[in-house]
XYZ file of C-alpha atoms in Angstrom:
494
model
C 106.639 101.005 127.608
C 103.751 100.790 125.106
C 102.111 97.480 124.560
C 103.195 95.662 121.356
C 100.378 95.356 118.750
C 99.490 91.852 118.148
C 99.874 90.238 114.664
C 103.523 90.884 113.754
C 106.944 89.853 115.008
C 108.006 92.176 117.848
C 110.770 94.585 116.968
C 113.135 92.861 119.367
C 112.741 89.569 117.639
C 113.707 90.989 114.199
C 117.441 91.500 113.622
C 118.326 95.030 112.840
C 120.921 96.121 110.221
C 122.096 99.449 108.769
C 121.012 98.585 105.269
C 118.345 101.074 104.164
C 114.937 99.583 103.576
C 114.838 100.914 99.971
C 117.935 98.763 99.230
C 116.277 95.685 100.474
C 113.298 96.294 98.314
C 114.881 97.634 95.177
C 117.779 95.077 94.767
C 115.402 92.107 94.195
C 113.256 94.180 91.874
C 116.248 95.241 89.816
C 117.496 91.595 89.654
C 113.985 90.610 88.367
C 113.896 93.263 85.689
C 117.437 92.263 84.495
C 116.407 88.493 84.230
C 113.091 89.610 82.637
C 114.798 91.545 79.871
C 117.246 88.804 79.283
C 116.044 87.046 76.167
C 112.524 88.620 76.467
C 111.798 88.075 72.632
C 112.486 84.285 73.150
C 113.904 84.096 69.624
C 110.908 85.661 68.189
C 108.532 82.764 69.366
C 104.918 83.138 70.582
C 102.856 80.543 72.217
C 99.099 80.143 71.772
C 97.912 81.865 74.933
C 100.041 84.910 74.154
C 98.726 84.883 70.575
C 95.268 85.186 72.039
C 96.316 88.125 74.257
C 97.950 89.921 71.281
C 94.799 89.494 69.173
C 92.319 90.451 71.932
C 94.333 93.466 72.936
C 94.413 94.673 69.228
C 90.608 94.509 68.929
C 88.647 97.804 69.022
C 87.065 98.367 72.400
C 83.490 97.743 71.298
C 84.606 94.363 69.551
C 86.617 93.465 72.647
C 83.691 94.143 75.031
C 81.246 92.129 72.756
C 83.755 89.280 72.684
C 84.086 89.186 76.482
C 80.338 88.766 76.723
C 80.701 85.467 74.983
C 84.080 84.103 76.086
C 87.175 84.779 78.136
C 85.676 87.253 80.554
C 88.109 85.908 83.153
C 90.865 87.601 81.355
C 88.835 90.711 80.437
C 90.474 93.242 82.716
C 93.954 92.023 81.532
C 92.968 92.444 77.876
C 91.841 95.934 78.705
C 95.136 96.703 80.341
C 97.121 95.330 77.402
C 94.869 97.184 74.932
C 95.928 100.380 76.696
C 99.693 99.312 76.499
C 99.534 98.706 72.778
C 97.657 101.989 72.203
C 100.712 103.733 73.920
C 103.303 101.656 72.309
C 102.731 98.926 69.808
C 106.157 97.211 70.469
C 105.440 93.652 69.413
C 106.777 90.948 71.704
C 108.604 93.386 73.976
C 105.341 95.392 74.590
C 103.496 92.143 75.059
C 105.830 90.835 77.815
C 107.230 93.978 79.428
C 104.188 94.508 81.689
C 104.752 91.008 83.170
C 108.394 91.831 83.740
C 107.629 94.920 85.676
C 104.789 93.305 87.631
C 107.077 90.466 88.723
C 109.709 93.113 89.682
C 107.040 94.672 91.894
C 106.222 91.208 93.376
C 109.920 90.666 94.147
C 110.124 94.039 95.877
C 106.874 93.137 97.893
C 108.430 89.659 98.863
C 111.605 91.447 100.047
C 109.585 93.897 102.068
C 107.672 91.084 103.778
C 110.812 89.172 104.418
C 112.399 92.168 106.051
C 109.447 92.881 108.186
C 109.100 89.284 109.376
C 112.856 88.304 109.815
C 115.116 91.232 109.225
C 117.012 92.803 106.312
C 119.242 89.933 105.250
C 116.130 87.599 105.196
C 114.311 90.032 103.094
C 117.073 90.352 100.602
C 117.414 86.600 100.418
C 113.627 86.099 99.987
C 113.538 88.620 97.159
C 116.482 87.144 95.450
C 115.095 83.559 95.813
C 111.839 84.750 94.319
C 113.581 86.338 91.339
C 115.615 83.228 90.646
C 112.837 80.706 90.774
C 112.509 79.206 87.413
C 108.720 79.445 87.429
C 108.924 83.212 88.229
C 111.479 83.688 85.436
C 109.143 81.852 82.967
C 106.016 83.930 83.814
C 107.976 87.116 84.043
C 108.332 86.781 80.316
C 104.750 85.828 79.381
C 102.125 87.886 77.810
C 99.444 86.683 80.273
C 97.931 87.977 83.519
C 99.682 85.716 85.997
C 102.612 88.121 86.774
C 100.177 90.902 87.522
C 98.053 88.761 89.665
C 101.158 87.698 91.677
C 102.116 91.254 92.119
C 98.570 92.252 93.404
C 98.508 89.311 95.803
C 101.913 90.046 97.266
C 100.888 93.685 97.574
C 97.654 92.678 99.199
C 99.632 90.532 101.661
C 101.981 93.334 102.630
C 98.889 95.514 103.242
C 97.332 92.744 105.339
C 100.351 92.583 107.630
C 100.219 96.482 108.020
C 96.563 96.337 108.607
C 96.792 93.708 111.318
C 99.641 95.724 112.969
C 98.168 99.189 112.845
C 94.504 98.549 112.635
C 93.710 101.700 110.528
C 90.678 101.619 108.232
C 92.826 102.902 105.288
C 94.817 99.799 105.309
C 91.741 97.661 105.170
C 90.408 99.813 102.412
C 93.678 99.212 100.494
C 93.452 95.575 101.181
C 89.946 95.399 99.656
C 90.940 97.220 96.513
C 94.024 95.226 95.853
C 92.040 91.997 96.524
C 89.233 93.134 94.011
C 91.786 93.929 91.311
C 93.606 90.691 91.679
C 90.305 88.659 91.432
C 89.148 90.800 88.404
C 92.459 90.045 86.824
C 91.942 86.291 87.433
C 89.393 84.611 89.649
C 91.866 82.062 91.007
C 93.330 84.886 93.156
C 90.352 84.114 95.492
C 92.203 81.153 97.213
C 94.731 83.759 98.444
C 91.973 85.213 100.547
C 91.583 81.732 102.154
C 95.199 81.644 103.147
C 94.925 85.221 104.602
C 91.784 84.348 106.431
C 93.154 81.251 108.050
C 96.190 83.292 109.012
C 94.026 86.015 110.583
C 91.738 83.597 112.367
C 94.597 81.557 113.814
C 96.649 84.600 114.964
C 96.047 86.173 118.304
C 94.445 89.286 116.826
C 91.689 91.479 118.330
C 88.048 90.735 117.266
C 87.991 94.129 115.393
C 90.840 92.973 113.045
C 89.085 89.607 112.283
C 85.817 91.607 111.567
C 87.662 94.021 109.282
C 89.168 91.102 107.224
C 85.675 89.509 107.016
C 84.174 92.833 105.832
C 86.978 93.248 103.258
C 86.228 89.683 101.888
C 82.491 90.427 101.777
C 83.306 93.562 99.668
C 85.618 91.658 97.351
C 82.998 88.952 96.912
C 80.137 91.280 96.048
C 82.085 93.269 93.600
C 83.549 90.247 91.837
C 80.461 88.003 91.931
C 79.031 89.095 88.515
C 82.411 88.213 86.743
C 82.501 84.880 88.550
C 79.001 84.070 87.426
C 79.551 85.196 83.823
C 82.722 82.999 83.857
C 80.768 80.022 84.995
C 78.446 80.374 81.955
C 81.659 80.340 79.869
C 83.268 77.478 81.497
C 83.494 75.375 78.400
C 86.749 77.176 77.557
C 88.422 75.208 80.353
C 87.307 71.857 79.125
C 90.750 71.148 77.961
C 92.033 70.918 81.555
C 92.552 67.251 82.405
C 92.488 65.721 85.854
C 95.671 66.246 87.773
C 98.432 63.972 86.677
C 101.057 62.263 88.786
C 103.455 64.913 87.737
C 101.098 67.710 88.878
C 100.690 66.131 92.297
C 104.466 65.398 92.613
C 105.176 68.892 91.819
C 102.953 70.223 94.490
C 104.288 67.722 96.989
C 107.977 68.671 96.159
C 107.160 72.379 96.630
C 105.178 71.745 99.821
C 108.097 69.752 101.189
C 110.610 72.462 100.410
C 108.349 74.977 102.210
C 107.874 72.777 105.273
C 111.587 71.973 105.451
C 112.222 75.696 105.641
C 109.522 76.115 108.226
C 111.058 73.446 110.277
C 114.472 75.171 110.248
C 112.559 78.437 111.359
C 110.695 76.677 114.128
C 113.846 74.920 115.584
C 115.678 78.306 115.617
C 112.857 80.564 116.705
C 113.011 82.219 120.051
C 110.345 82.094 122.571
C 109.501 85.640 121.923
C 108.963 85.267 118.201
C 106.863 82.102 118.701
C 104.288 84.522 120.216
C 104.401 86.688 117.236
C 100.910 86.210 115.784
C 101.367 86.483 112.027
C 104.691 84.941 112.539
C 107.640 84.212 110.247
C 106.424 80.949 108.986
C 102.630 80.921 109.379
C 101.528 83.291 106.775
C 104.092 82.244 104.003
C 103.420 78.567 104.647
C 99.703 79.004 104.202
C 100.146 81.183 101.142
C 102.341 78.328 99.739
C 100.060 75.437 100.531
C 96.462 76.472 100.656
C 95.663 77.954 97.206
C 97.178 74.921 95.160
C 95.635 72.482 97.631
C 92.248 74.005 97.193
C 92.509 73.852 93.416
C 93.558 70.149 93.564
C 90.717 69.414 95.823
C 88.257 71.249 93.483
C 89.312 68.673 90.788
C 86.996 66.200 92.604
C 84.116 68.229 91.067
C 85.812 69.476 87.947
C 89.474 69.554 86.748
C 90.705 73.042 87.290
C 94.227 72.641 88.494
C 97.002 74.384 86.523
C 99.967 75.512 88.501
C 100.263 78.953 86.938
C 96.709 79.769 88.113
C 98.213 79.993 91.640
C 101.554 81.238 90.664
C 101.521 83.684 93.587
C 101.932 80.877 95.961
C 105.685 80.858 94.976
C 105.872 84.082 97.113
C 105.353 81.967 100.234
C 108.167 79.622 99.271
C 110.578 82.530 98.766
C 109.608 83.970 102.074
C 110.276 80.729 103.774
C 113.489 80.139 101.945
C 114.773 83.589 102.653
C 114.111 83.355 106.296
C 115.541 79.918 106.552
C 118.745 80.934 104.734
C 119.198 83.869 107.089
C 118.793 81.572 110.109
C 121.239 79.127 108.686
C 123.716 81.751 107.853
C 123.684 83.289 111.340
C 124.303 79.774 112.886
C 127.148 78.587 110.700
C 130.785 78.542 111.939
C 133.393 80.539 110.094
C 134.817 77.187 108.627
C 131.440 76.450 107.033
C 131.067 79.759 105.308
C 133.169 78.942 102.104
C 131.306 75.709 101.658
C 127.940 77.302 102.097
C 128.865 80.150 99.676
C 130.070 77.625 97.054
C 126.852 75.656 97.296
C 124.685 78.902 96.910
C 126.773 79.941 94.054
C 126.392 76.603 92.342
C 122.637 76.726 92.597
C 122.619 80.228 91.162
C 124.781 79.162 88.207
C 122.449 76.187 87.546
C 119.382 78.458 87.663
C 120.946 81.080 85.420
C 122.823 78.692 83.196
C 121.159 75.595 81.663
C 117.754 76.225 83.279
C 117.645 79.924 82.519
C 118.822 79.430 78.955
C 116.191 76.774 78.346
C 113.337 79.000 79.707
C 114.298 81.591 76.987
C 114.171 79.203 74.221
C 111.042 78.485 71.943
C 111.096 74.869 73.060
C 110.273 75.984 76.631
C 106.657 76.503 75.653
C 104.198 73.752 74.505
C 103.874 75.354 71.032
C 105.068 78.319 68.876
C 102.371 79.898 66.819
C 104.980 81.407 64.398
C 106.704 78.103 63.935
C 103.382 76.356 63.086
C 102.537 79.164 60.583
C 105.973 78.678 58.907
C 105.429 74.883 58.594
C 101.941 75.371 57.221
C 103.290 77.731 54.637
C 106.147 75.324 53.732
C 103.811 72.298 53.069
C 100.965 74.046 51.424
C 100.413 75.350 47.902
C 98.043 78.127 46.815
C 94.553 76.816 46.406
C 94.745 74.230 49.183
C 92.085 74.057 51.831
C 93.145 74.350 55.482
C 91.335 72.517 58.344
C 91.878 73.039 61.988
C 91.202 70.017 64.326
C 89.765 71.016 66.688
C 88.563 74.331 65.560
C 90.235 76.083 68.555
C 93.521 75.289 66.891
C 92.861 78.212 64.590
C 94.717 80.043 67.397
C 97.839 79.142 65.465
C 96.585 81.265 62.603
C 95.801 84.433 64.639
C 99.197 85.898 63.703
C 99.015 85.132 60.036
C 95.848 84.116 58.320
C 95.927 81.272 55.804
C 94.509 83.471 53.274
C 97.559 85.486 53.310
C 99.511 82.828 51.519
C 96.673 81.486 49.240
C 94.930 78.958 51.424
C 91.174 78.692 52.088
C 89.972 78.128 55.718
C 87.253 75.694 54.464
C 85.376 75.242 57.738
C 85.268 78.854 58.817
C 81.945 80.725 58.537
C 82.726 83.932 60.399
C 86.155 85.151 61.333
C 87.143 85.694 65.076
C 86.716 89.492 64.991
C 83.402 89.390 63.105
C 81.825 86.695 65.244
C 83.144 88.210 68.573
C 84.797 84.974 69.478
C 88.416 83.816 70.058
C 88.675 81.297 67.133
C 85.820 82.089 64.821
C 82.464 80.417 64.038
C 82.605 77.288 61.911
C 79.903 76.092 59.437
C 77.500 73.269 60.425
C 78.600 69.773 59.788
C 76.976 69.457 56.456
C 78.520 72.667 55.242
C 82.040 71.677 56.499
C 81.639 68.352 54.483
C 80.665 70.206 51.378
C 83.472 72.661 51.625
C 85.974 69.820 52.010
C 84.741 68.020 48.904
C 85.249 71.198 46.877
C 89.063 71.035 47.080
C 91.507 68.354 45.978
C 94.075 68.931 48.794
C 93.566 69.729 52.369
C 96.297 70.749 55.000
C 95.049 69.575 58.375
C 96.500 71.489 61.481
C 95.687 69.319 64.518
C 96.579 68.897 68.255
C 95.686 65.257 69.140
C 95.425 65.925 72.911
C 92.846 68.652 72.364
C 90.753 66.595 69.856
C 89.909 64.214 72.721
C 88.544 67.062 74.877
C 86.922 69.158 72.166
C 85.063 66.641 70.115
C 81.548 67.572 68.754
C 79.504 67.110 65.625
C 81.605 69.458 63.546
C 84.892 67.691 64.548
C 83.286 64.289 63.786
C 82.209 65.532 60.351
C 85.833 66.594 59.544
C 87.244 63.249 60.649
C 84.629 61.296 58.770
C 85.099 63.090 55.595
C 88.862 62.777 55.615
C 88.691 59.034 56.269
C 86.054 58.474 53.570
C 87.359 60.817 50.782
C 91.030 61.665 51.443
C 94.322 59.975 51.853
C 97.265 61.315 54.015
C 100.330 62.151 51.861
C 102.635 63.912 54.200
C 103.049 64.767 57.896
C 105.112 66.740 60.181
C 105.214 67.656 63.848
C 105.885 71.176 65.247
C 105.769 71.151 68.999
C 102.251 69.897 70.072
C 100.934 70.495 66.544
C 100.723 67.982 63.729
C 100.463 69.067 60.139
C 99.027 66.496 57.722
C 98.629 66.890 53.971
C 95.548 65.030 52.586
C 94.925 64.480 48.847
C 91.478 63.616 47.448
C 90.920 59.971 46.699
C 88.641 58.248 44.136
C 86.013 57.216 46.738
C 84.060 60.553 46.624
């Protein structure tokens, strides 16, 4: 009998069924696509990050390249991908979000394939279905940002890692390197996934050649992506808005970690002696993928706040793998009498996820803001000839879809438009110029986000506030999500 390759569960430890492998992989992918297409337009709403994607992807390639040299290089590859998508089909919100739907479907297929390899067909189907149903996965499957694509690449990279450790062919390690490089180029916070992979490889009983191959792959990924990382460090001011982790952030991580550990406990208690010697076992790799990336981001906050849960969205694949394997173990151990109760409980969870939670995720209120709602409110309160002022200047993101000039307003602080200045939000005049422009008009509509004002204050923002206090009086105000729109009229003091 040939010796078993270390690094994977032995074939005897993985339950076999007659379900074809393609069914295990395709079923969760189809489910993810169906959920992703459900309400994909989100009632025509668009939140600020998606508005940036839409604007950047519609810039000419020379303008886009010049902009990335100043700001947002971390998302540069994604903008190039979306530029290509819109060149092929400029389908508005559907074209903006469809790549994320398809990427998340690919991630679900990868999760199912991993689950099948680790714990059998039923566990793979369960893992893929759990992944597709996770509210956070449903949310970012319908978002015009890079997180779904990064998740798909990290899951694919994890699949290739498992094959590379099992078969020890150079081609698999080359594929691992390429996928890891693409993931990091799409978003640098794919790097913590390498840490999860590395700890797994080092802890497993693998040959020294496999460990050396993983280290070489990481070195290649680091060398290729280092220029982007260094450029992003020079542009780090764009993440100044990230605050220190709140109790809500920490609690969310702890609850997710607790769920993963509970599933791992079920697997450990019900694992045979053979599968405990499996190297990259059923629980080790998924658990590290779930815990290590977000934990590293939280620890990095000691130096600088960087933790945003969507930056490590791919960690949810680890939770789905653990949950799928645990559900399979529980299902195989229940008595016939318990089957109806277990089925009812599972159905109730699915109904809750697809009912109130799923409906809420597809409403405009599920996001922090709606660019189009802010534009409508601005148009309602303003009259032609009014000045408009954004506090802070980055809130001009709410005007990317429809410029104030299109309904007769003057952006009084703006010196150069975003496209002309190769920036995200345009270049504003110096403080003295802003004050002079404000004093030329009798009414100003101020579009502000109070939480951002605290993090993005500078001399320009101080000049805006000082002039408003000294020379204008607030006449009207309304709140639209996180935006507040104030109407100021000129007083007698200036």
